[in-house]
Coordinates of C-alpha atoms in Angstrom, one line a residue:
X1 CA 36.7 -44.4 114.6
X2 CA 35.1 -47.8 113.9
X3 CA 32.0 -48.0 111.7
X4 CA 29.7 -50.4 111.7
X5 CA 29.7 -53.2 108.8
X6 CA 25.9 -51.9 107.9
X7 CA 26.4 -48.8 108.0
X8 CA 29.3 -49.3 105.6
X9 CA 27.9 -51.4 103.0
X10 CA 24.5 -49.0 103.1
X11 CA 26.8 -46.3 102.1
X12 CA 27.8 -48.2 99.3
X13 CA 24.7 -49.7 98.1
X14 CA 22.8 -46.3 98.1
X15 CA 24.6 -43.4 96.5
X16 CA 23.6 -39.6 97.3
X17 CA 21.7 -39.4 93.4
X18 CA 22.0 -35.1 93.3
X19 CA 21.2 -35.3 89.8
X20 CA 17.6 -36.7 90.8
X21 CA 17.0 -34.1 93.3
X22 CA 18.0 -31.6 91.1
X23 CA 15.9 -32.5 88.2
X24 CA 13.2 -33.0 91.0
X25 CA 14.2 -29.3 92.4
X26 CA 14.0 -28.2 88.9
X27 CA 10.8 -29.2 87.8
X28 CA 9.3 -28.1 90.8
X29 CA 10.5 -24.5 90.5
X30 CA 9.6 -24.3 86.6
X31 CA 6.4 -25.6 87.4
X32 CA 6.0 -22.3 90.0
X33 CA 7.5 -19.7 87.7
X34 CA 4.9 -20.9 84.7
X35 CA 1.8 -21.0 87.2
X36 CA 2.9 -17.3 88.1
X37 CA 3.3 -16.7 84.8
X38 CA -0.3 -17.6 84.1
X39 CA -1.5 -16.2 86.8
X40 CA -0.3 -12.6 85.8
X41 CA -1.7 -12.9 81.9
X42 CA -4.7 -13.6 83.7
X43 CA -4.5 -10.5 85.7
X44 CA -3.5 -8.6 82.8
X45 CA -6.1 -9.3 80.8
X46 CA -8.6 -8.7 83.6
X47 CA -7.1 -5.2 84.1
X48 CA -7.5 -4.9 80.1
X49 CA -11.0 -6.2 80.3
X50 CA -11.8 -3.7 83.6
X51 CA -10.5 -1.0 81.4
X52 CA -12.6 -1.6 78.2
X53 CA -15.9 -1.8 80.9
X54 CA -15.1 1.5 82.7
X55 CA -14.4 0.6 85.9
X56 CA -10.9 2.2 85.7
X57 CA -8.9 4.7 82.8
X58 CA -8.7 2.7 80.1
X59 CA -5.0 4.6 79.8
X60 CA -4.2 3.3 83.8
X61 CA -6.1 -0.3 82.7
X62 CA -3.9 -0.8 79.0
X63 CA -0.6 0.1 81.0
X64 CA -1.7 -1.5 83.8
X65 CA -1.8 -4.8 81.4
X66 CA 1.4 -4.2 80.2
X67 CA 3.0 -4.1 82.9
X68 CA 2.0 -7.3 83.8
X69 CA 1.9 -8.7 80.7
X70 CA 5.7 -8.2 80.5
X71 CA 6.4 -9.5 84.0
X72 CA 4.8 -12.4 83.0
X73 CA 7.0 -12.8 79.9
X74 CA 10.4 -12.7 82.4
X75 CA 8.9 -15.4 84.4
X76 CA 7.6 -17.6 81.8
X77 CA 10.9 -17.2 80.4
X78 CA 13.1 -17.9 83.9
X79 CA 10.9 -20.8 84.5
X80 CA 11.5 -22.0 80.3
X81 CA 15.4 -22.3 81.4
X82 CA 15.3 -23.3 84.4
X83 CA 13.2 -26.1 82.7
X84 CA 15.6 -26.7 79.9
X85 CA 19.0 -26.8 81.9
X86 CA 18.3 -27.9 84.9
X87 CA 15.3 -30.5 85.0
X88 CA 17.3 -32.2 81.6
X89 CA 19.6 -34.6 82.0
X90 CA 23.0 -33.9 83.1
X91 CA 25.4 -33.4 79.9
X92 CA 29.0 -32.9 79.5
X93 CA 29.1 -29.0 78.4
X94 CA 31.0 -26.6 79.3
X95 CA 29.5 -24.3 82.2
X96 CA 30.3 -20.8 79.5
X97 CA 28.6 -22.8 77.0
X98 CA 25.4 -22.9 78.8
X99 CA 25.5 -19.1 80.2
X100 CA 26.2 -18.3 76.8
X101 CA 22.7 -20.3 76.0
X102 CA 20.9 -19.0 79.0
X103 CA 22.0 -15.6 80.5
X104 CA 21.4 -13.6 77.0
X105 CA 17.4 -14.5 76.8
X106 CA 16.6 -14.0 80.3
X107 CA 18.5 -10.5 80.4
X108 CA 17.3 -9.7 77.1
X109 CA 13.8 -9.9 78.4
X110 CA 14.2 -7.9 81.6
X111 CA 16.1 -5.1 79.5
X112 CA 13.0 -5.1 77.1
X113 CA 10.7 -4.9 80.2
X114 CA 12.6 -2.3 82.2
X115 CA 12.5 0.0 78.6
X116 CA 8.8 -0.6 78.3
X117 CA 8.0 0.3 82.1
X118 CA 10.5 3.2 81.5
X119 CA 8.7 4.2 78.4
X120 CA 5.1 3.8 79.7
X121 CA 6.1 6.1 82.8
X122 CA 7.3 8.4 81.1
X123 CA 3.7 8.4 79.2
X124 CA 2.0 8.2 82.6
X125 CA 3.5 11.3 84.0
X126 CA 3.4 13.1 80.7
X127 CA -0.6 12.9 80.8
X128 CA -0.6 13.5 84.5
X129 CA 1.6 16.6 84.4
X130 CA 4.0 15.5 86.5
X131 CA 7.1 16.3 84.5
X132 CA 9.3 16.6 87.8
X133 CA 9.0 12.6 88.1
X134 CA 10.1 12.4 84.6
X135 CA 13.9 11.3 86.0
X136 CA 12.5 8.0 87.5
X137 CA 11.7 6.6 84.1
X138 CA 14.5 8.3 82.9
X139 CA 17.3 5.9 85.5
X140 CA 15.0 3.0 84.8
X141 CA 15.8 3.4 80.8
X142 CA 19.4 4.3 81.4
X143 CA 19.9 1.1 84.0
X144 CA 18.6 -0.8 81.3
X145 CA 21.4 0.4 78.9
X146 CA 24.0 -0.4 81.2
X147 CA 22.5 -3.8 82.0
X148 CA 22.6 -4.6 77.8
X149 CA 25.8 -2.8 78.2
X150 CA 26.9 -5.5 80.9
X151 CA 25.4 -8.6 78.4
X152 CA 27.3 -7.5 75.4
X153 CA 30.5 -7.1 77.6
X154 CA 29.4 -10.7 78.9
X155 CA 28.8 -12.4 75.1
X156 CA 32.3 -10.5 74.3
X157 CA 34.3 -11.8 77.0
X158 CA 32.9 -15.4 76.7
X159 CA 33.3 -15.2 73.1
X160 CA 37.1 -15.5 72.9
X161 CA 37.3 -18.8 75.2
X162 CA 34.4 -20.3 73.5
X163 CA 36.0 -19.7 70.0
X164 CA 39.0 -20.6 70.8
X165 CA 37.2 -24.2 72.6
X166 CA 36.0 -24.7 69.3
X167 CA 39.2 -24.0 67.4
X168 CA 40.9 -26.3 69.3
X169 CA 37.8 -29.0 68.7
X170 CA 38.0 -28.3 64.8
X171 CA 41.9 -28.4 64.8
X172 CA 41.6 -31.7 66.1
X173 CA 38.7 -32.8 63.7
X174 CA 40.9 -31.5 60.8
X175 CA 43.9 -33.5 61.6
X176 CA 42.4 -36.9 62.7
X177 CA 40.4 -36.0 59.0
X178 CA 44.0 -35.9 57.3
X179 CA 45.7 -38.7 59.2
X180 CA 42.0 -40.9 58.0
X181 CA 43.0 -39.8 54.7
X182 CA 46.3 -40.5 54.7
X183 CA 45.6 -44.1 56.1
X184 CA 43.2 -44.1 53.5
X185 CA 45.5 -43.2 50.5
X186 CA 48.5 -45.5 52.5
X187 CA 45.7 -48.2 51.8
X188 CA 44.7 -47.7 48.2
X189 CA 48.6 -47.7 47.4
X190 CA 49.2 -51.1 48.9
X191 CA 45.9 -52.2 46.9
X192 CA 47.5 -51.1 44.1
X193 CA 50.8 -52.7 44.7
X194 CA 49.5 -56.2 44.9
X195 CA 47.5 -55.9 41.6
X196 CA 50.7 -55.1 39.9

């Protein structure tokens, strides 16, 4: 397989720069997830403001708003890290490191919205009467629990390996601190010999 000289030394002269794209790819998808994110507080308040007019329950309009209010908070906030690891520059952490960062506020955010939708339905078919849909809101609430369940499990089991990273990092700290000392002391001692 011959290739051709030009070929060759294009190759060379233009490497494939995936940390560009990606900061490009980044950026571009942040900038979606906080346009939708504006878009549904927009909405939400709308609904709010078509409740407090009459045009719809005011009950329907406030969970209405809710609703979106909190899907709006799970974008924003998907579209925040996808921001601040991605579209960044590339650093030299460790990949549990930045799921510890990460994963905990985005799922923490979809628990609390999952609660609140469970919690709202189960006020929405208490004033409609309709107690036999009660078990919806109930295995929204309960998959929720498992999903926090399924973080803690997560922060637990990253826990050990990132304490034991940074044991290993202060272990090393501590003993180039005592061999500096000891130079140190080594030092002051041969000061002190010459003076004599």
């Amino acid at each position: 397989m011959f290739m051709s000289p030009n070929l060759t030394a294009f190759r060379q002269s233009t490497p494939l720069n995936i940390t560009v794209f990606r900061q490009f790819m980044a950026t571009t998808f942040s900038a979606i997830f906080f346009l939708m994110a504006l878009i549904l507080t927009f909405l939400a308040g709308e609904a709010l403001f078509q409740g407090f007019i009459g045009n719809i329950g005011f009950v329907e309009a406030v969970i209405k708003s809710i609703n979106m209010a909190i899907v709006a908070l799970a974008i924003f906030e998907l579209g925040l890290v996808i921001n601040k690891e991605y579209a960044c520059k590339e650093s030299e952490q460790h990949i549990i490191i930045v799921l510890r960062r990460t994963v905990p506020r985005f799922v923490s955010i979809v628990c609390i919205a999952l609660v609140l939708e469970g919690l709202l339905l189960v006020i929405k078919y208490s004033q409609l009467g309709l107690a036999g849909n009660l078990i919806y809101p109930v295995i929204i609430i309960i998959s929720a629990a498992i999903l926090l369940a399924a973080l803690g499990l997560f922060m637990r089991l990253t826990d050990e390996g990132h304490n034991n990273h940074n044991k290993i990092l202060f272990n090393e700290n501590k003993m180039q601190a005592v061999s500096e000392s000891m130079g140190n002391s080594h030092n002051s001692l041969n000061q002190q010999d010459k003076f004599s």
